[in-house]
Amino acid sequence: MKVIKSIPALKSAVRRWKSKNRTIGFVPTMGYLHEGHLSLVRASKKKADVTVVSIFVNPTQFGPKEDFRTYPRDFERDAGLLEKEGIAVLFYPDAEEMYPGGYKTYVEIYDLQDKLCGRSRPGHFRGVSTVVLKLFNIVRPDYAFFGQKDAQQAIILRRMARDLDLDICVEIMPIVREADGLAMSSRNTYLGPDERKAGLSLSRSLRQAKTRIDAGERRPDVILSAMKEMIAAEPLAMIDYIEAVDMDTLEPVKEISEGTLIALAVFIGKTRLIDNMIV
Ligand code: AMP
């Protein structure tokens, strides 16, 4: 596996692959890899001739009071995991490489960026869309892989690819969970033992919602208030939002139906966890 830190070096590797008509799969990450990330890597390896993984903790998607500085990082471990997966190239730029002095250009995906997580993280999706468009222009992938775990992010990036006529197939892959149901996340490492237990209330509330929906319940208010009640019973949990929305517009639905996205964000102590399911 080659570790490439410079944009020109990565672009020249891409040119070589393109000249041989190799298809390129791309998995952007912020590192501190877990099985959720690796599931995307494996999906890419299956679909594309070569796979590029990027590790970049993107400063522009963190708010001033968020965890950019303390975000978990372990490059050696990540590189070892990717080496084992048989990845061709790991792109590992630093912030100066991605945002050199004088940087001025940002991408905004109107409306979608302001809903759900966008409400409590202003500017977050502007940072995400900007860095991903930059990475797309550098890697020029045929396929890009994102996790349903960050459903709003995936929906926004799919919208961006359509709206800006990018010839990139955006693939959204299922949420990978721990054995007890907690959605895997690099931020789970912040949780102490009691918080870890309280964090299970997110997936538990989604399972309960699924049982009710399977039994025929279609009213969002009934489903969402039962979820709220379950989570509110956890003293360590503070709900940011729980919503049932349309998968394309992220607007709240009047009736739950196939394809409705039920998404939630909950603070467990200082850690903000997210989870969701698609009905
Ligand atoms: P991150 O490193 O958190 O920016 O995540 C990089 C990619 O991995 C994103 O597309 C995430 O949605 C995806 N991802 C993170 N956690 C999971 C998970 N538990 N299951 C599936 N995909 C995930």
Short mmCIF file of C-alpha atoms and ligand atoms in Angstrom, two decimals:
data_model
loop_
_atom_site.label_atom_id
_atom_site.label_comp_id
_atom_site.label_asym_id
_atom_site.label_seq_id
_atom_site.Cartn_x
_atom_site.Cartn_y
_atom_site.Cartn_z
CA MET A 1 0.00 0.00 0.00
CA LYS A 2 1.28 3.44 -0.96
CA VAL A 3 0.72 6.33 1.44
CA ILE A 4 0.39 9.53 -0.60
CA LYS A 5 0.30 12.92 1.09
CA SER A 6 0.48 15.30 -1.84
CA ILE A 7 -2.35 16.19 -4.21
CA PRO A 8 -0.16 16.22 -7.37
CA ALA A 9 1.24 12.76 -6.52
CA LEU A 10 -2.25 11.33 -6.07
CA LYS A 11 -3.46 12.97 -9.29
CA SER A 12 -0.64 11.40 -11.22
CA ALA A 13 -1.46 7.93 -9.83
CA VAL A 14 -5.08 8.55 -10.88
CA ARG A 15 -3.97 9.53 -14.40
CA ARG A 16 -2.02 6.28 -14.71
CA TRP A 17 -5.05 4.20 -13.64
CA LYS A 18 -7.38 6.12 -15.98
CA SER A 19 -5.00 5.58 -18.92
CA LYS A 20 -5.33 1.84 -18.31
CA ASN A 21 -9.15 2.12 -18.07
CA ARG A 22 -9.16 1.01 -14.43
CA THR A 23 -12.27 1.92 -12.46
CA ILE A 24 -11.64 3.75 -9.19
CA GLY A 25 -13.52 3.26 -5.92
CA PHE A 26 -13.13 5.86 -3.17
CA VAL A 27 -13.76 5.71 0.58
CA PRO A 28 -13.28 9.06 2.36
CA THR A 29 -12.79 8.81 6.14
CA MET A 30 -11.51 10.76 9.13
CA GLY A 31 -9.55 7.71 10.33
CA TYR A 32 -9.63 5.87 13.65
CA LEU A 33 -11.02 3.06 11.56
CA HIS A 34 -13.52 0.45 12.68
CA GLU A 35 -15.57 -2.29 10.99
CA GLY A 36 -18.02 0.35 9.66
CA HIS A 37 -15.23 1.96 7.63
CA LEU A 38 -13.86 -1.43 6.60
CA SER A 39 -17.28 -2.51 5.27
CA LEU A 40 -17.08 0.45 2.86
CA VAL A 41 -13.54 -0.52 1.89
CA ARG A 42 -14.65 -4.07 1.12
CA ALA A 43 -17.64 -2.87 -0.91
CA SER A 44 -15.32 -0.68 -2.95
CA LYS A 45 -12.84 -3.50 -3.53
CA LYS A 46 -15.67 -5.64 -4.83
CA LYS A 47 -16.94 -3.02 -7.25
CA ALA A 48 -13.87 -1.15 -8.52
CA ASP A 49 -10.49 -2.15 -9.97
CA VAL A 50 -8.56 0.06 -7.56
CA THR A 51 -9.62 1.51 -4.22
CA VAL A 52 -8.38 4.75 -2.69
CA VAL A 53 -9.05 5.42 0.99
CA SER A 54 -8.48 8.90 2.40
CA ILE A 55 -7.85 9.81 6.02
CA PHE A 56 -8.33 13.50 6.71
CA VAL A 57 -9.76 15.06 9.85
CA ASN A 58 -11.34 17.98 8.05
CA PRO A 59 -11.11 21.18 10.10
CA THR A 60 -13.84 23.02 8.13
CA GLN A 61 -16.58 20.63 9.22
CA PHE A 62 -16.02 21.16 12.96
CA GLY A 63 -17.64 24.03 14.84
CA PRO A 64 -15.47 26.24 17.08
CA LYS A 65 -16.71 24.40 20.19
CA GLU A 66 -16.51 20.92 18.68
CA ASP A 67 -13.92 18.17 19.02
CA PHE A 68 -11.53 18.84 16.10
CA ARG A 69 -8.46 18.97 18.34
CA THR A 70 -9.37 15.90 20.41
CA TYR A 71 -10.87 13.80 17.60
CA PRO A 72 -9.26 10.33 17.97
CA ARG A 73 -6.33 9.69 15.64
CA ASP A 74 -4.08 6.64 15.20
CA PHE A 75 -2.45 6.66 11.81
CA GLU A 76 -0.19 3.63 12.32
CA ARG A 77 -3.08 1.42 13.37
CA ASP A 78 -5.30 2.67 10.52
CA ALA A 79 -2.54 2.08 7.96
CA GLY A 80 -2.07 -1.47 9.27
CA LEU A 81 -5.79 -2.22 8.95
CA LEU A 82 -5.91 -0.90 5.39
CA GLU A 83 -2.76 -2.76 4.42
CA LYS A 84 -4.49 -5.97 5.53
CA GLU A 85 -7.51 -5.13 3.34
CA GLY A 86 -5.19 -4.91 0.33
CA ILE A 87 -5.76 -1.24 -0.45
CA ALA A 88 -3.73 0.25 -3.33
CA VAL A 89 -3.40 3.80 -2.07
CA LEU A 90 -4.02 5.64 1.19
CA PHE A 91 -4.38 9.39 0.69
CA TYR A 92 -3.29 11.19 3.86
CA PRO A 93 -3.02 14.93 3.21
CA ASP A 94 -2.50 17.52 5.92
CA ALA A 95 -4.67 20.61 6.38
CA GLU A 96 -2.16 22.85 4.60
CA GLU A 97 -2.27 20.57 1.56
CA MET A 98 -6.08 20.72 1.39
CA TYR A 99 -6.56 24.35 2.44
CA PRO A 100 -3.42 26.31 1.54
CA GLY A 101 -3.17 30.00 2.45
CA GLY A 102 -5.73 32.11 0.60
CA TYR A 103 -8.31 29.32 0.39
CA LYS A 104 -11.75 30.87 -0.35
CA THR A 105 -14.13 28.38 -2.00
CA TYR A 106 -16.99 26.53 -0.30
CA VAL A 107 -19.88 24.35 -1.48
CA GLU A 108 -23.35 24.64 0.03
CA ILE A 109 -26.23 22.24 -0.54
CA TYR A 110 -29.18 24.48 0.29
CA ASP A 111 -32.00 23.38 2.57
CA LEU A 112 -30.66 19.86 3.08
CA GLN A 113 -27.64 21.20 4.98
CA ASP A 114 -29.81 23.10 7.48
CA LYS A 115 -32.03 20.22 8.59
CA LEU A 116 -31.52 17.50 11.26
CA CYS A 117 -27.84 17.60 12.33
CA GLY A 118 -27.37 20.87 10.42
CA ARG A 119 -29.52 22.70 12.95
CA SER A 120 -27.24 22.00 15.89
CA ARG A 121 -24.04 21.94 13.81
CA PRO A 122 -24.18 25.12 11.67
CA GLY A 123 -21.55 25.04 8.92
CA HIS A 124 -20.90 21.33 9.36
CA PHE A 125 -22.29 20.15 6.01
CA ARG A 126 -20.74 23.10 4.19
CA GLY A 127 -17.37 21.76 5.40
CA VAL A 128 -18.28 18.19 4.49
CA SER A 129 -19.52 19.05 0.98
CA THR A 130 -16.50 21.22 0.32
CA VAL A 131 -13.91 18.66 1.36
CA VAL A 132 -15.69 15.81 -0.41
CA LEU A 133 -15.97 17.77 -3.67
CA LYS A 134 -12.26 18.57 -3.41
CA LEU A 135 -11.47 14.91 -2.76
CA PHE A 136 -13.70 13.87 -5.68
CA ASN A 137 -11.79 16.24 -7.97
CA ILE A 138 -8.47 14.83 -6.79
CA VAL A 139 -9.38 11.12 -6.85
CA ARG A 140 -11.90 11.28 -9.76
CA PRO A 141 -13.59 8.07 -8.60
CA ASP A 142 -16.20 6.09 -10.53
CA TYR A 143 -17.77 4.99 -7.24
CA ALA A 144 -17.72 6.62 -3.82
CA PHE A 145 -18.83 4.78 -0.69
CA PHE A 146 -20.58 6.33 2.31
CA GLY A 147 -22.26 4.84 5.37
CA GLN A 148 -25.97 5.12 6.15
CA LYS A 149 -24.79 5.80 9.71
CA ASP A 150 -24.35 9.42 8.57
CA ALA A 151 -27.56 9.36 6.53
CA GLN A 152 -27.92 13.11 6.08
CA GLN A 153 -24.32 13.37 4.91
CA ALA A 154 -24.84 10.60 2.35
CA ILE A 155 -28.08 12.18 1.10
CA ILE A 156 -26.44 15.61 0.77
CA LEU A 157 -23.46 14.20 -1.11
CA ARG A 158 -25.68 12.20 -3.43
CA ARG A 159 -27.61 15.44 -4.12
CA MET A 160 -24.32 17.26 -4.78
CA ALA A 161 -23.19 14.58 -7.24
CA ARG A 162 -26.49 14.87 -9.13
CA ASP A 163 -26.73 18.66 -9.05
CA LEU A 164 -23.14 19.25 -10.15
CA ASP A 165 -23.21 16.50 -12.83
CA LEU A 166 -20.39 14.55 -11.25
CA ASP A 167 -19.93 11.21 -13.02
CA ILE A 168 -19.68 9.45 -9.68
CA CYS A 169 -21.96 6.75 -8.43
CA VAL A 170 -22.60 7.46 -4.73
CA GLU A 171 -23.17 4.18 -2.90
CA ILE A 172 -24.78 4.20 0.56
CA MET A 173 -23.89 1.16 2.67
CA PRO A 174 -25.72 -0.28 5.71
CA ILE A 175 -24.91 0.70 9.31
CA VAL A 176 -22.44 -1.63 11.01
CA ARG A 177 -23.22 -2.14 14.70
CA GLU A 178 -21.53 -3.55 17.78
CA ALA A 179 -22.96 -6.87 19.00
CA ASP A 180 -25.18 -5.00 21.49
CA GLY A 181 -26.66 -2.72 18.79
CA LEU A 182 -24.62 0.47 19.25
CA ALA A 183 -23.82 1.94 15.82
CA MET A 184 -20.04 1.88 15.38
CA SER A 185 -18.42 5.30 15.50
CA SER A 186 -14.93 6.63 16.10
CA ARG A 187 -16.51 8.85 18.77
CA ASN A 188 -17.72 5.83 20.79
CA THR A 189 -14.23 5.85 22.29
CA TYR A 190 -15.27 8.99 24.25
CA LEU A 191 -17.91 7.01 26.19
CA GLY A 192 -17.30 5.82 29.75
CA PRO A 193 -18.89 2.50 30.80
CA ASP A 194 -22.17 4.07 32.04
CA GLU A 195 -22.39 6.32 29.01
CA ARG A 196 -21.78 3.35 26.75
CA LYS A 197 -24.82 1.64 28.32
CA ALA A 198 -26.94 4.80 28.00
CA GLY A 199 -25.87 5.00 24.35
CA LEU A 200 -27.70 1.76 23.67
CA SER A 201 -30.98 3.66 24.08
CA LEU A 202 -30.63 5.03 20.52
CA SER A 203 -30.65 1.67 18.76
CA ARG A 204 -33.14 0.28 21.28
CA SER A 205 -35.59 3.07 20.46
CA LEU A 206 -35.19 2.37 16.74
CA ARG A 207 -35.85 -1.34 17.25
CA GLN A 208 -38.98 -0.49 19.23
CA ALA A 209 -40.10 1.86 16.45
CA LYS A 210 -39.56 -0.88 13.90
CA THR A 211 -41.70 -3.31 15.90
CA ARG A 212 -44.55 -0.76 16.02
CA ILE A 213 -44.26 0.08 12.34
CA ASP A 214 -44.18 -3.63 11.42
CA ALA A 215 -47.40 -3.99 13.45
CA GLY A 216 -49.04 -1.34 11.26
CA GLU A 217 -48.48 1.97 13.10
CA ARG A 218 -47.97 4.79 10.58
CA ARG A 219 -48.38 7.97 12.66
CA PRO A 220 -45.02 9.73 13.10
CA ASP A 221 -46.08 11.45 16.35
CA VAL A 222 -46.92 8.09 17.96
CA ILE A 223 -43.66 6.47 16.86
CA LEU A 224 -41.48 9.47 17.71
CA SER A 225 -42.98 10.12 21.14
CA ALA A 226 -42.48 6.49 22.12
CA MET A 227 -38.82 6.82 21.06
CA LYS A 228 -38.46 10.08 23.00
CA GLU A 229 -39.95 8.51 26.09
CA MET A 230 -37.56 5.57 25.96
CA ILE A 231 -34.50 7.78 25.58
CA ALA A 232 -35.65 10.35 28.14
CA ALA A 233 -35.72 7.49 30.67
CA GLU A 234 -31.89 7.45 30.48
CA PRO A 235 -30.57 10.05 32.96
CA LEU A 236 -27.34 10.52 30.96
CA ALA A 237 -29.15 11.14 27.66
CA MET A 238 -30.27 14.50 26.27
CA ILE A 239 -32.16 14.40 22.98
CA ASP A 240 -30.99 16.75 20.23
CA TYR A 241 -33.62 15.64 17.70
CA ILE A 242 -35.73 12.64 16.68
CA GLU A 243 -37.46 12.97 13.32
CA ALA A 244 -39.19 10.97 10.61
CA VAL A 245 -38.35 12.55 7.24
CA ASP A 246 -38.48 12.01 3.51
CA MET A 247 -35.24 10.44 2.22
CA ASP A 248 -34.78 12.97 -0.60
CA THR A 249 -35.98 16.27 0.89
CA LEU A 250 -35.37 15.58 4.61
CA GLU A 251 -38.78 17.21 5.26
CA PRO A 252 -40.86 15.66 8.08
CA VAL A 253 -43.42 13.15 6.76
CA LYS A 254 -47.11 13.16 7.65
CA GLU A 255 -47.27 9.39 7.43
CA ILE A 256 -44.52 6.84 7.80
CA SER A 257 -44.10 4.70 4.69
CA GLU A 258 -41.47 2.61 2.95
CA GLY A 259 -38.33 4.71 2.52
CA THR A 260 -39.04 7.09 5.43
CA LEU A 261 -35.85 7.96 7.30
CA ILE A 262 -36.16 7.92 11.08
CA ALA A 263 -33.10 9.71 12.43
CA LEU A 264 -31.97 10.84 15.84
CA ALA A 265 -29.12 12.60 17.61
CA VAL A 266 -28.65 12.33 21.34
CA PHE A 267 -26.05 13.76 23.68
CA ILE A 268 -24.75 11.15 26.09
CA GLY A 269 -22.85 13.35 28.51
CA LYS A 270 -20.68 15.49 26.21
CA THR A 271 -20.69 12.99 23.35
CA ARG A 272 -23.21 13.47 20.55
CA LEU A 273 -24.32 10.14 19.08
CA ILE A 274 -26.42 9.65 15.95
CA ASP A 275 -28.35 6.68 14.61
CA ASN A 276 -31.13 6.05 12.12
CA MET A 277 -33.13 3.53 10.16
CA ILE A 278 -34.82 3.54 6.77
CA VAL A 279 -38.31 2.03 6.98
P1 AMP B 1 -15.94 9.13 9.41
O1 AMP B 1 -14.55 8.61 9.52
O2 AMP B 1 -16.70 9.11 10.69
O3 AMP B 1 -16.01 10.44 8.68
O4 AMP B 1 -16.71 8.09 8.48
C1 AMP B 1 -16.25 7.76 7.20
C2 AMP B 1 -17.30 6.98 6.48
O5 AMP B 1 -17.59 5.79 7.21
C3 AMP B 1 -18.64 7.74 6.35
O6 AMP B 1 -19.19 7.49 5.07
C4 AMP B 1 -19.46 7.13 7.44
O7 AMP B 1 -20.85 7.19 7.20
C5 AMP B 1 -18.98 5.69 7.41
N1 AMP B 1 -19.30 5.01 8.68
C6 AMP B 1 -19.00 5.46 9.94
N2 AMP B 1 -19.51 4.63 10.87
C7 AMP B 1 -20.17 3.65 10.19
C8 AMP B 1 -20.92 2.51 10.59
N3 AMP B 1 -21.10 2.20 11.86
N4 AMP B 1 -21.45 1.75 9.61
C9 AMP B 1 -21.27 2.06 8.30
N5 AMP B 1 -20.57 3.11 7.86
C10 AMP B 1 -20.03 3.91 8.79
#
